[in-house]
Amino acid sequence: MALSSSWYDKLGAVLATKEAMQQMKRISEIRKVGIIAAMHKKDIETALRKVFSSLEAWGVEVLLQSECAKVLGKMKHCVSDAEIAASDMIFSLGGDGCMLSAVRMAVGHGTPVLGVRVGGLGFLSEVDWQDIDEAVEAIRNNNYLIDQRKLLQATVERCGNTVWLSYGLNDVVVLRGALSQVHMFEVRVDGELLISEFADGIIIATPTGSTAYSLSAGGPIVAPDADVLVLTPVCAHALYVRSIVMPPSSRFSIRAIATKGTEIEAAVMVDGQLTFGLSEGDVVSVSFSDQKANLVRLSKFRFIERLKQKLRWGCRDENATER
């Protein structure tokens, strides 16, 4: 049965109204903005003052971590990390490390995170701190997008019990100790043995994390909208043990096994920040989580442009001699 043009007009009106309501809802919800900052960064105090001033001029309630509040002399704005996590938006001032911390802080709340670069590479950042006024104005006028990224979930199983749980945006790494003897790493995917070899460690990376530690260890660069997981061995003894791209439903089980006559000295590390020491027989389980990171974008994320800008991808040295 053909539908009349008036039906389409009504549908368009309904959708337009729904979209307008969603926009209104998003704007009205941004009443509290939390700030976390990498206080060791050069220019961080200047950047912090500028961001605070810009948000205050907007009229939103600004929530600060204790160290930020002390630096600004705004102790009445000092709140717990839990309150910042439950705010309407989080501004992360610093580099990628601060951004990764903010994303983990927001787990369970779905709070959008804006990365404000203050020095460093800032691959995940969206705006430089000097341009924060324009960014705040765009957000205030609802001119922003949410770039949703999948998070990893890592657990440590010991004697049948879960003794550790964490989430990560970039990667989960199981590594031998810095001064320990070589370890054997056993990796199973969905219960099936994939790797049993000597190595320094095993990396499980998201597409977002493919440009981090995994890349340094010889793994591939993966576009962020590719729904895959990347397994990259670290300094595997066997030349045939290489990085492999796996489907998103994959569940990895990793065990570090000490050589005969030695004790295990290994740890699991999430996003290069959170670590947990492993004991003999511990199993590290890694998979995609139901939790997601919501990254604030002021324009559509252009992955190729970001590669060229941040990693000099495909860019000849401007001083190179023309051939």
Coordinates of N, CA and C in Angstrom, one line a residue, residues 5-224:
S5 N 1.7 11.6 0.7 CA 2.7 12.6 1.0 C 2.4 13.2 2.3
S6 N 1.1 13.3 2.7 CA 0.8 13.9 4.0 C 1.3 13.0 5.1
W7 N 1.3 11.7 4.9 CA 1.9 10.8 5.9 C 3.4 11.1 6.2
Y8 N 4.1 11.3 5.0 CA 5.5 11.6 5.1 C 5.7 12.9 5.8
D9 N 4.8 13.9 5.5 CA 5.0 15.2 6.1 C 4.8 15.1 7.6
K10 N 3.8 14.3 8.0 CA 3.6 14.1 9.5 C 4.7 13.4 10.1
L11 N 5.3 12.4 9.4 CA 6.4 11.7 10.0 C 7.6 12.6 10.1
G12 N 7.8 13.4 9.1 CA 8.9 14.4 9.2 C 8.8 15.4 10.3
A13 N 7.5 15.8 10.5 CA 7.3 16.7 11.7 C 7.5 16.1 13.0
V14 N 7.1 14.8 13.1 CA 7.3 14.1 14.4 C 8.8 13.9 14.6
L15 N 9.6 13.5 13.6 CA 11.0 13.3 13.7 C 11.7 14.6 14.0
A16 N 11.3 15.7 13.4 CA 11.9 17.0 13.6 C 11.6 17.4 15.1
T17 N 10.4 17.2 15.5 CA 10.1 17.6 16.9 C 10.9 16.7 17.9
K18 N 11.0 15.4 17.6 CA 11.8 14.5 18.5 C 13.2 15.0 18.5
E19 N 13.8 15.3 17.4 CA 15.2 15.8 17.3 C 15.4 17.1 18.1
A20 N 14.4 18.0 18.0 CA 14.5 19.2 18.7 C 14.4 19.0 20.2
M21 N 13.5 18.0 20.6 CA 13.4 17.7 22.0 C 14.7 17.1 22.6
Q22 N 15.3 16.3 21.8 CA 16.6 15.7 22.2 C 17.6 16.7 22.4
Q23 N 17.7 17.7 21.4 CA 18.7 18.8 21.5 C 18.4 19.6 22.8
M24 N 17.1 19.9 23.0 CA 16.8 20.7 24.2 C 17.2 19.9 25.5
K25 N 17.0 18.6 25.4 CA 17.3 17.8 26.6 C 18.8 17.8 26.9
R26 N 19.6 17.7 25.8 CA 21.0 17.7 25.9 C 21.5 19.0 26.5
I27 N 21.0 20.1 26.0 CA 21.4 21.4 26.5 C 21.0 21.6 27.9
S28 N 19.7 21.3 28.3 CA 19.3 21.5 29.6 C 20.0 20.6 30.6
E29 N 20.5 19.5 30.2 CA 21.2 18.5 31.1 C 22.6 19.1 31.5
I30 N 23.2 19.9 30.7 CA 24.5 20.4 31.0 C 24.5 21.5 32.0
R31 N 24.4 21.2 33.2 CA 24.3 22.2 34.3 C 25.5 22.0 35.2
K32 N 26.1 20.9 35.2 CA 27.3 20.6 36.0 C 28.4 20.1 35.1
V33 N 29.6 20.7 35.2 CA 30.7 20.3 34.4 C 31.9 20.0 35.3
G34 N 32.4 18.8 35.3 CA 33.6 18.5 36.1 C 34.9 18.7 35.4
I35 N 35.9 19.0 36.1 CA 37.2 19.2 35.5 C 38.2 18.3 36.3
I36 N 39.0 17.6 35.5 CA 40.1 16.9 36.0 C 41.4 17.4 35.2
A37 N 42.5 17.4 35.8 CA 43.7 18.0 35.2 C 45.0 17.2 35.5
A38 N 45.9 17.2 34.6 CA 47.2 16.6 34.8 C 48.1 17.8 35.4
M39 N 48.1 17.8 36.7 CA 48.7 19.0 37.4 C 50.2 19.2 37.2
H40 N 50.9 18.1 36.7 CA 52.3 18.2 36.4 C 52.7 18.9 35.1
K41 N 51.7 19.1 34.3 CA 51.9 19.7 32.9 C 52.3 21.1 33.0
K42 N 53.2 21.5 32.1 CA 53.6 22.9 32.0 C 52.4 23.6 31.5
D43 N 52.1 24.8 31.9 CA 51.0 25.7 31.6 C 49.7 25.2 32.1
I44 N 49.7 24.2 32.9 CA 48.4 23.6 33.4 C 47.6 24.6 34.3
E45 N 48.3 25.4 35.1 CA 47.6 26.4 35.9 C 46.9 27.5 35.1
T46 N 47.7 28.0 34.1 CA 47.1 29.0 33.2 C 45.9 28.4 32.4
A47 N 46.0 27.2 32.0 CA 45.0 26.5 31.2 C 43.7 26.3 32.1
L48 N 44.0 25.9 33.3 CA 42.9 25.6 34.3 C 42.1 26.9 34.6
R49 N 42.8 28.0 34.8 CA 42.2 29.2 35.1 C 41.3 29.7 33.9
K50 N 41.8 29.5 32.7 CA 41.1 29.9 31.5 C 39.8 29.0 31.3
V51 N 40.0 27.7 31.5 CA 38.8 26.8 31.3 C 37.8 27.1 32.4
F52 N 38.2 27.3 33.6 CA 37.3 27.6 34.7 C 36.5 28.9 34.4
S53 N 37.2 29.9 34.0 CA 36.6 31.2 33.7 C 35.6 31.1 32.6
S54 N 35.9 30.3 31.6 CA 35.0 30.1 30.4 C 33.7 29.4 30.8
L55 N 33.9 28.4 31.7 CA 32.7 27.7 32.2 C 31.9 28.5 33.1
E56 N 32.5 29.3 33.9 CA 31.8 30.2 34.9 C 31.0 31.2 34.1
A57 N 31.6 31.7 33.0 CA 30.9 32.7 32.2 C 29.7 32.1 31.6
W58 N 29.7 30.8 31.3 CA 28.6 30.1 30.7 C 27.4 30.0 31.7
G59 N 27.8 29.9 33.0 CA 26.8 29.8 34.1 C 26.6 28.5 34.6
V60 N 27.4 27.5 34.2 CA 27.2 26.1 34.7 C 27.9 26.0 36.0
E61 N 27.6 25.0 36.8 CA 28.3 24.7 38.1 C 29.5 23.9 37.7
V62 N 30.7 24.4 38.2 CA 32.0 23.8 37.9 C 32.4 23.0 39.1
L63 N 32.7 21.7 38.9 CA 33.2 20.8 39.9 C 34.6 20.5 39.7
L64 N 35.4 20.6 40.8 CA 36.9 20.5 40.7 C 37.4 19.4 41.7
Q65 N 38.5 18.7 41.2 CA 39.2 17.9 42.1 C 40.0 18.7 43.1
S66 N 40.4 18.1 44.2 CA 40.9 18.9 45.3 C 42.2 19.7 44.9
E67 N 43.1 19.1 44.1 CA 44.3 19.8 43.7 C 44.0 21.0 42.8
C68 N 43.0 20.8 41.9 CA 42.6 21.9 41.0 C 42.0 23.0 41.8
A69 N 41.2 22.7 42.8 CA 40.5 23.7 43.6 C 41.5 24.5 44.4
K70 N 42.6 23.8 44.9 CA 43.6 24.5 45.7 C 44.4 25.5 44.9
V71 N 44.7 25.1 43.7 CA 45.5 25.9 42.8 C 44.7 27.2 42.4
L72 N 43.4 27.0 42.2 CA 42.5 28.1 41.8 C 42.0 28.9 43.0
G73 N 42.2 28.4 44.2 CA 41.6 29.0 45.4 C 40.1 29.0 45.3
K74 N 39.6 27.9 44.9 CA 38.1 27.7 44.7 C 37.7 26.5 45.5
M75 N 38.0 26.4 46.7 CA 37.7 25.2 47.5 C 36.2 24.9 47.6
K76 N 35.3 25.9 47.5 CA 33.9 25.6 47.5 C 33.4 24.8 46.3
H77 N 34.3 24.7 45.3 CA 34.0 23.9 44.1 C 34.6 22.5 44.2
C78 N 35.3 22.2 45.3 CA 36.0 21.0 45.4 C 35.0 19.9 45.8
V79 N 35.0 18.8 45.0 CA 34.1 17.7 45.2 C 34.8 16.4 45.0
S80 N 34.2 15.3 45.3 CA 34.8 13.9 45.1 C 34.8 13.5 43.7
D81 N 35.7 12.6 43.4 CA 35.7 12.0 42.0 C 34.4 11.4 41.6
A82 N 33.7 10.9 42.6 CA 32.4 10.3 42.3 C 31.4 11.3 41.8
E83 N 31.4 12.5 42.4 CA 30.6 13.6 42.0 C 30.9 14.1 40.6
I84 N 32.2 14.2 40.3 CA 32.7 14.6 39.0 C 32.2 13.6 37.9
A85 N 32.3 12.3 38.3 CA 31.9 11.2 37.4 C 30.4 11.3 37.0
A86 N 29.6 11.8 38.0 CA 28.2 11.9 37.8 C 27.7 13.2 37.3
S87 N 28.7 14.1 36.9 CA 28.3 15.4 36.3 C 27.8 15.2 34.9
D88 N 27.4 16.3 34.3 CA 26.8 16.3 32.9 C 27.9 16.2 31.8
M89 N 29.1 16.7 32.1 CA 30.2 16.6 31.2 C 31.5 16.7 31.9
I90 N 32.5 16.0 31.5 CA 33.8 16.2 32.1 C 34.8 16.8 31.1
F91 N 35.5 17.8 31.6 CA 36.6 18.4 30.8 C 37.9 17.8 31.3
S92 N 38.7 17.1 30.5 CA 40.0 16.6 30.8 C 41.1 17.4 30.3
L93 N 41.9 18.0 31.2 CA 42.9 19.0 30.9 C 44.3 18.3 31.0
G94 N 45.0 18.1 29.9 CA 46.3 17.5 29.9 C 46.5 16.8 28.6
G95 N 47.0 15.5 28.7 CA 47.3 14.7 27.5 C 46.4 13.5 27.5
D96 N 46.8 12.5 26.8 CA 46.0 11.3 26.6 C 45.9 10.5 27.9
G97 N 46.9 10.6 28.8 CA 46.8 9.9 30.1 C 45.7 10.4 30.9
C98 N 45.5 11.7 31.0 CA 44.5 12.3 31.7 C 43.1 12.0 31.1
M99 N 43.1 11.9 29.8 CA 41.9 11.6 29.1 C 41.4 10.1 29.4
L100 N 42.4 9.2 29.4 CA 42.1 7.8 29.8 C 41.6 7.7 31.2
S101 N 42.1 8.5 32.1 CA 41.6 8.5 33.5 C 40.2 9.0 33.6
A102 N 39.9 10.1 32.8 CA 38.6 10.6 32.8 C 37.5 9.6 32.3
V103 N 37.9 8.9 31.2 CA 37.0 7.9 30.6 C 36.7 6.8 31.6
R104 N 37.7 6.3 32.3 CA 37.5 5.3 33.4 C 36.6 5.8 34.5
M105 N 36.9 7.1 34.9 CA 36.1 7.7 35.9 C 34.6 7.7 35.5
A106 N 34.3 7.9 34.3 CA 32.9 8.0 33.8 C 32.2 6.7 33.6
V107 N 32.9 5.6 33.8 CA 32.3 4.3 33.6 C 31.1 4.1 34.6
G108 N 30.0 3.7 34.0 CA 28.8 3.5 34.8 C 27.9 4.7 34.8
H109 N 28.4 5.8 34.3 CA 27.6 7.0 34.2 C 27.3 7.5 32.8
G110 N 28.2 7.1 31.9 CA 28.0 7.5 30.5 C 28.3 9.0 30.3
T111 N 29.0 9.6 31.2 CA 29.3 11.0 31.1 C 30.2 11.4 29.9
P112 N 29.8 12.3 29.1 CA 30.7 12.7 27.9 C 31.9 13.3 28.4
V113 N 33.0 13.1 27.7 CA 34.4 13.6 28.1 C 34.9 14.5 27.0
L114 N 35.3 15.7 27.3 CA 36.0 16.6 26.3 C 37.5 16.6 26.6
G115 N 38.3 16.2 25.7 CA 39.7 16.2 25.9 C 40.3 17.6 25.5
V116 N 40.9 18.3 26.5 CA 41.5 19.6 26.3 C 43.0 19.4 26.4
R117 N 43.7 19.6 25.3 CA 45.1 19.3 25.2 C 45.9 20.5 25.9
V118 N 46.8 20.1 26.8 CA 47.7 21.0 27.5 C 49.1 20.4 27.3
G119 N 49.8 20.6 26.2 CA 51.1 20.1 26.0 C 50.9 18.6 25.6
G120 N 52.0 18.0 25.1 CA 52.1 16.6 24.7 C 51.4 16.4 23.3
L121 N 51.3 15.1 23.0 CA 50.7 14.7 21.7 C 49.2 14.9 21.6
G122 N 48.5 14.4 22.6 CA 47.1 14.6 22.7 C 46.3 14.0 21.5
F123 N 46.6 12.7 21.3 CA 46.0 12.0 20.2 C 44.4 11.9 20.4
L124 N 44.0 11.8 21.6 CA 42.6 11.7 21.9 C 41.9 13.0 22.2
S125 N 42.7 14.1 22.3 CA 42.2 15.4 22.7 C 41.4 16.0 21.5
E126 N 40.5 16.9 21.8 CA 39.6 17.5 20.8 C 40.0 18.9 20.6
V127 N 40.5 19.6 21.6 CA 40.7 21.1 21.4 C 42.0 21.5 22.3
D128 N 42.7 22.4 21.8 CA 43.8 23.0 22.6 C 43.2 24.0 23.6
W129 N 43.9 24.1 24.8 CA 43.3 24.9 25.9 C 43.2 26.3 25.5
Q130 N 44.0 26.8 24.6 CA 43.9 28.2 24.1 C 42.6 28.5 23.4
D131 N 42.0 27.5 22.9 CA 40.8 27.6 22.1 C 39.5 27.2 22.9
I132 N 39.6 27.2 24.2 CA 38.5 26.7 25.0 C 37.3 27.5 24.9
D133 N 37.4 28.9 24.8 CA 36.2 29.7 24.7 C 35.3 29.3 23.5
E134 N 36.0 29.1 22.4 CA 35.2 28.7 21.2 C 34.5 27.3 21.4
A135 N 35.3 26.4 22.1 CA 34.7 25.1 22.4 C 33.5 25.1 23.3
V136 N 33.6 25.9 24.3 CA 32.5 26.0 25.3 C 31.3 26.7 24.6
E137 N 31.5 27.6 23.8 CA 30.4 28.3 23.0 C 29.7 27.2 22.1
A138 N 30.5 26.4 21.5 CA 29.9 25.4 20.6 C 29.1 24.4 21.4
I139 N 29.6 24.0 22.5 CA 28.9 23.0 23.4 C 27.6 23.7 23.9
R140 N 27.8 24.9 24.3 CA 26.6 25.7 24.9 C 25.5 25.7 23.8
N141 N 25.9 25.8 22.6 CA 24.9 25.9 21.5 C 24.5 24.6 20.9
N142 N 25.0 23.5 21.6 CA 24.7 22.2 21.1 C 25.3 21.8 19.8
N143 N 26.4 22.5 19.5 CA 27.1 22.2 18.2 C 28.3 21.2 18.5
Y144 N 27.9 20.0 18.9 CA 28.9 19.0 19.2 C 28.4 17.6 18.9
L145 N 29.3 16.7 18.8 CA 28.9 15.3 18.5 C 29.4 14.4 19.6
I146 N 28.8 13.2 19.8 CA 29.3 12.2 20.7 C 29.9 11.1 19.9
D147 N 31.2 10.9 20.1 CA 32.0 9.8 19.4 C 32.1 8.6 20.5
Q148 N 31.3 7.6 20.2 CA 31.2 6.5 21.2 C 32.2 5.4 20.9
R149 N 33.0 5.1 21.9 CA 34.1 4.1 21.7 C 33.8 2.9 22.7
K150 N 34.1 1.7 22.2 CA 34.0 0.6 23.1 C 35.1 0.5 24.1
L151 N 34.8 0.0 25.3 CA 35.8 -0.2 26.4 C 36.1 -1.7 26.5
L152 N 37.4 -2.0 27.0 CA 37.7 -3.3 27.3 C 37.4 -3.6 28.8
Q153 N 37.1 -4.8 29.1 CA 36.9 -5.2 30.5 C 37.9 -6.3 30.8
A154 N 38.7 -6.1 31.9 CA 39.7 -7.1 32.3 C 39.4 -7.5 33.7
T155 N 39.5 -8.8 33.9 CA 39.4 -9.4 35.2 C 40.6 -10.4 35.5
V156 N 40.9 -10.6 36.7 CA 41.8 -11.6 37.1 C 41.1 -12.6 38.0
E157 N 41.2 -13.9 37.5 CA 40.6 -15.0 38.2 C 41.6 -15.7 39.0
R158 N 41.4 -15.9 40.3 CA 42.4 -16.6 41.1 C 41.6 -17.7 41.9
C159 N 41.9 -18.9 41.7 CA 41.3 -20.0 42.5 C 39.8 -20.0 42.3
G160 N 39.3 -19.6 41.1 CA 37.9 -19.6 40.8 C 37.2 -18.4 41.2
N161 N 37.9 -17.4 41.8 CA 37.3 -16.1 42.2 C 37.8 -14.9 41.5
T162 N 37.0 -14.0 41.2 CA 37.4 -12.7 40.5 C 38.0 -11.8 41.6
V163 N 39.3 -11.5 41.5 CA 40.0 -10.7 42.5 C 40.3 -9.3 42.0
W164 N 40.1 -9.1 40.8 CA 40.4 -7.7 40.2 C 39.5 -7.5 39.0
L165 N 39.1 -6.3 38.8 CA 38.3 -5.9 37.7 C 38.6 -4.4 37.3
S166 N 38.8 -4.2 36.0 CA 39.0 -2.9 35.5 C 38.6 -2.7 34.1
Y167 N 38.4 -1.4 33.7 CA 38.0 -1.1 32.3 C 39.1 -0.2 31.7
G168 N 39.2 -0.3 30.4 CA 40.2 0.5 29.7 C 39.7 0.9 28.3
L169 N 40.2 2.0 27.8 CA 39.8 2.5 26.5 C 40.9 2.1 25.5
N170 N 42.1 2.0 25.9 CA 43.2 1.7 24.9 C 43.6 0.2 24.9
D171 N 44.0 -0.3 26.0 CA 44.6 -1.7 26.0 C 44.7 -2.3 27.4
V172 N 44.8 -3.6 27.3 CA 45.1 -4.4 28.5 C 46.4 -5.2 28.2
V173 N 47.4 -5.1 29.1 CA 48.7 -5.7 28.8 C 49.0 -6.6 29.9
V174 N 49.5 -7.8 29.6 CA 50.0 -8.8 30.6 C 51.5 -8.8 30.3
L175 N 52.3 -8.4 31.3 CA 53.8 -8.3 31.1 C 54.5 -9.0 32.2
R176 N 55.7 -9.5 31.9 CA 56.6 -10.1 32.9 C 57.3 -8.9 33.6
G177 N 57.8 -9.2 34.8 CA 58.5 -8.2 35.5 C 59.7 -7.7 34.8
A178 N 60.2 -6.4 35.1 CA 61.3 -5.8 34.5 C 62.6 -6.6 34.6
L179 N 62.8 -7.2 35.8 CA 64.0 -7.9 36.1 C 63.8 -9.4 36.2
S180 N 62.7 -9.9 35.8 CA 62.4 -11.3 35.9 C 63.0 -12.1 34.7
Q181 N 63.1 -13.4 34.9 CA 63.5 -14.2 33.7 C 62.3 -14.3 32.8
V182 N 62.6 -14.9 31.6 CA 61.6 -15.0 30.5 C 60.4 -15.8 31.0
H183 N 59.3 -15.4 30.6 CA 58.0 -16.1 30.9 C 57.4 -16.7 29.7
M184 N 56.7 -17.8 29.9 CA 55.8 -18.4 28.8 C 54.4 -17.7 29.0
F185 N 53.8 -17.3 27.8 CA 52.5 -16.8 27.9 C 51.6 -17.7 27.1
E186 N 50.5 -18.1 27.7 CA 49.5 -18.9 27.1 C 48.2 -18.1 26.9
V187 N 47.8 -18.0 25.6 CA 46.6 -17.2 25.3 C 45.6 -18.1 24.7
R188 N 44.4 -18.1 25.2 CA 43.3 -18.8 24.6 C 42.2 -17.8 24.2
V189 N 41.6 -18.1 23.0 CA 40.5 -17.3 22.5 C 39.2 -18.1 22.5
D190 N 38.2 -17.7 23.2 CA 37.0 -18.5 23.4 C 37.3 -19.9 23.7
G191 N 38.3 -20.1 24.6 CA 38.6 -21.4 25.1 C 39.6 -22.2 24.3
E192 N 39.9 -21.7 23.1 CA 40.8 -22.5 22.2 C 42.2 -21.9 22.3
L193 N 43.2 -22.8 22.4 CA 44.6 -22.3 22.5 C 45.0 -21.6 21.2
L194 N 45.6 -20.4 21.4 CA 46.1 -19.6 20.2 C 47.6 -19.5 20.3
I195 N 48.1 -19.2 21.5 CA 49.5 -18.9 21.6 C 50.0 -19.6 22.9
S196 N 51.2 -20.2 22.8 CA 51.9 -20.8 24.0 C 53.4 -20.6 23.7
E197 N 53.9 -19.4 24.0 CA 55.3 -19.1 23.6 C 55.9 -18.2 24.6
F198 N 57.3 -18.1 24.6 CA 58.1 -17.2 25.4 C 57.9 -15.8 24.8
A199 N 57.7 -14.8 25.7 CA 57.6 -13.4 25.2 C 57.7 -12.5 26.5
D200 N 57.8 -11.2 26.2 CA 57.8 -10.3 27.3 C 56.4 -9.9 27.8
G201 N 55.4 -10.2 26.9 CA 54.1 -9.8 27.3 C 53.1 -10.0 26.1
I202 N 51.8 -9.8 26.4 CA 50.7 -9.8 25.5 C 49.9 -8.6 25.6
I203 N 49.6 -7.9 24.5 CA 48.7 -6.7 24.4 C 47.4 -7.1 23.8
I204 N 46.3 -6.7 24.4 CA 45.0 -6.8 23.8 C 44.5 -5.3 23.7
A205 N 44.4 -4.9 22.4 CA 44.1 -3.4 22.2 C 42.7 -3.3 21.4
T206 N 42.1 -2.2 21.7 CA 40.9 -1.7 21.0 C 41.4 -1.0 19.7
P207 N 40.5 -0.7 18.8 CA 40.9 0.1 17.7 C 41.4 1.5 18.1
T208 N 40.8 2.0 19.2 CA 41.3 3.3 19.7 C 42.8 3.2 20.2
G209 N 43.0 2.0 20.9 CA 44.4 1.8 21.4 C 45.4 1.3 20.5
S210 N 45.0 1.0 19.2 CA 45.9 0.5 18.2 C 47.0 1.4 17.9
T211 N 46.9 2.7 18.2 CA 47.9 3.7 17.9 C 48.8 3.9 19.1
A212 N 48.6 3.1 20.2 CA 49.4 3.3 21.4 C 50.4 2.2 21.5
Y213 N 50.5 1.5 22.6 CA 51.5 0.5 22.9 C 51.6 -0.6 21.8
S214 N 50.4 -1.0 21.3 CA 50.3 -2.1 20.3 C 51.1 -1.7 19.1
L215 N 50.9 -0.4 18.7 CA 51.7 0.1 17.5 C 53.2 0.0 17.7
S216 N 53.6 0.4 18.9 CA 55.1 0.4 19.2 C 55.6 -1.0 19.2
A217 N 54.7 -2.0 19.5 CA 55.1 -3.4 19.5 C 55.0 -4.1 18.2
G218 N 54.6 -3.3 17.1 CA 54.5 -3.9 15.8 C 53.1 -4.2 15.4
G219 N 52.1 -3.8 16.1 CA 50.7 -4.1 15.8 C 50.2 -3.1 14.7
P220 N 49.1 -3.4 14.1 CA 48.5 -2.6 13.0 C 47.8 -1.4 13.5
I221 N 47.7 -0.4 12.7 CA 46.8 0.7 13.0 C 45.4 0.4 12.5
V222 N 44.4 0.6 13.4 CA 43.1 0.2 13.1 C 42.2 1.4 13.2
A223 N 41.3 1.6 12.2 CA 40.4 2.7 12.2 C 39.5 2.6 13.4
P224 N 39.1 3.7 14.1 CA 38.3 3.5 15.4 C 36.9 3.0 15.2

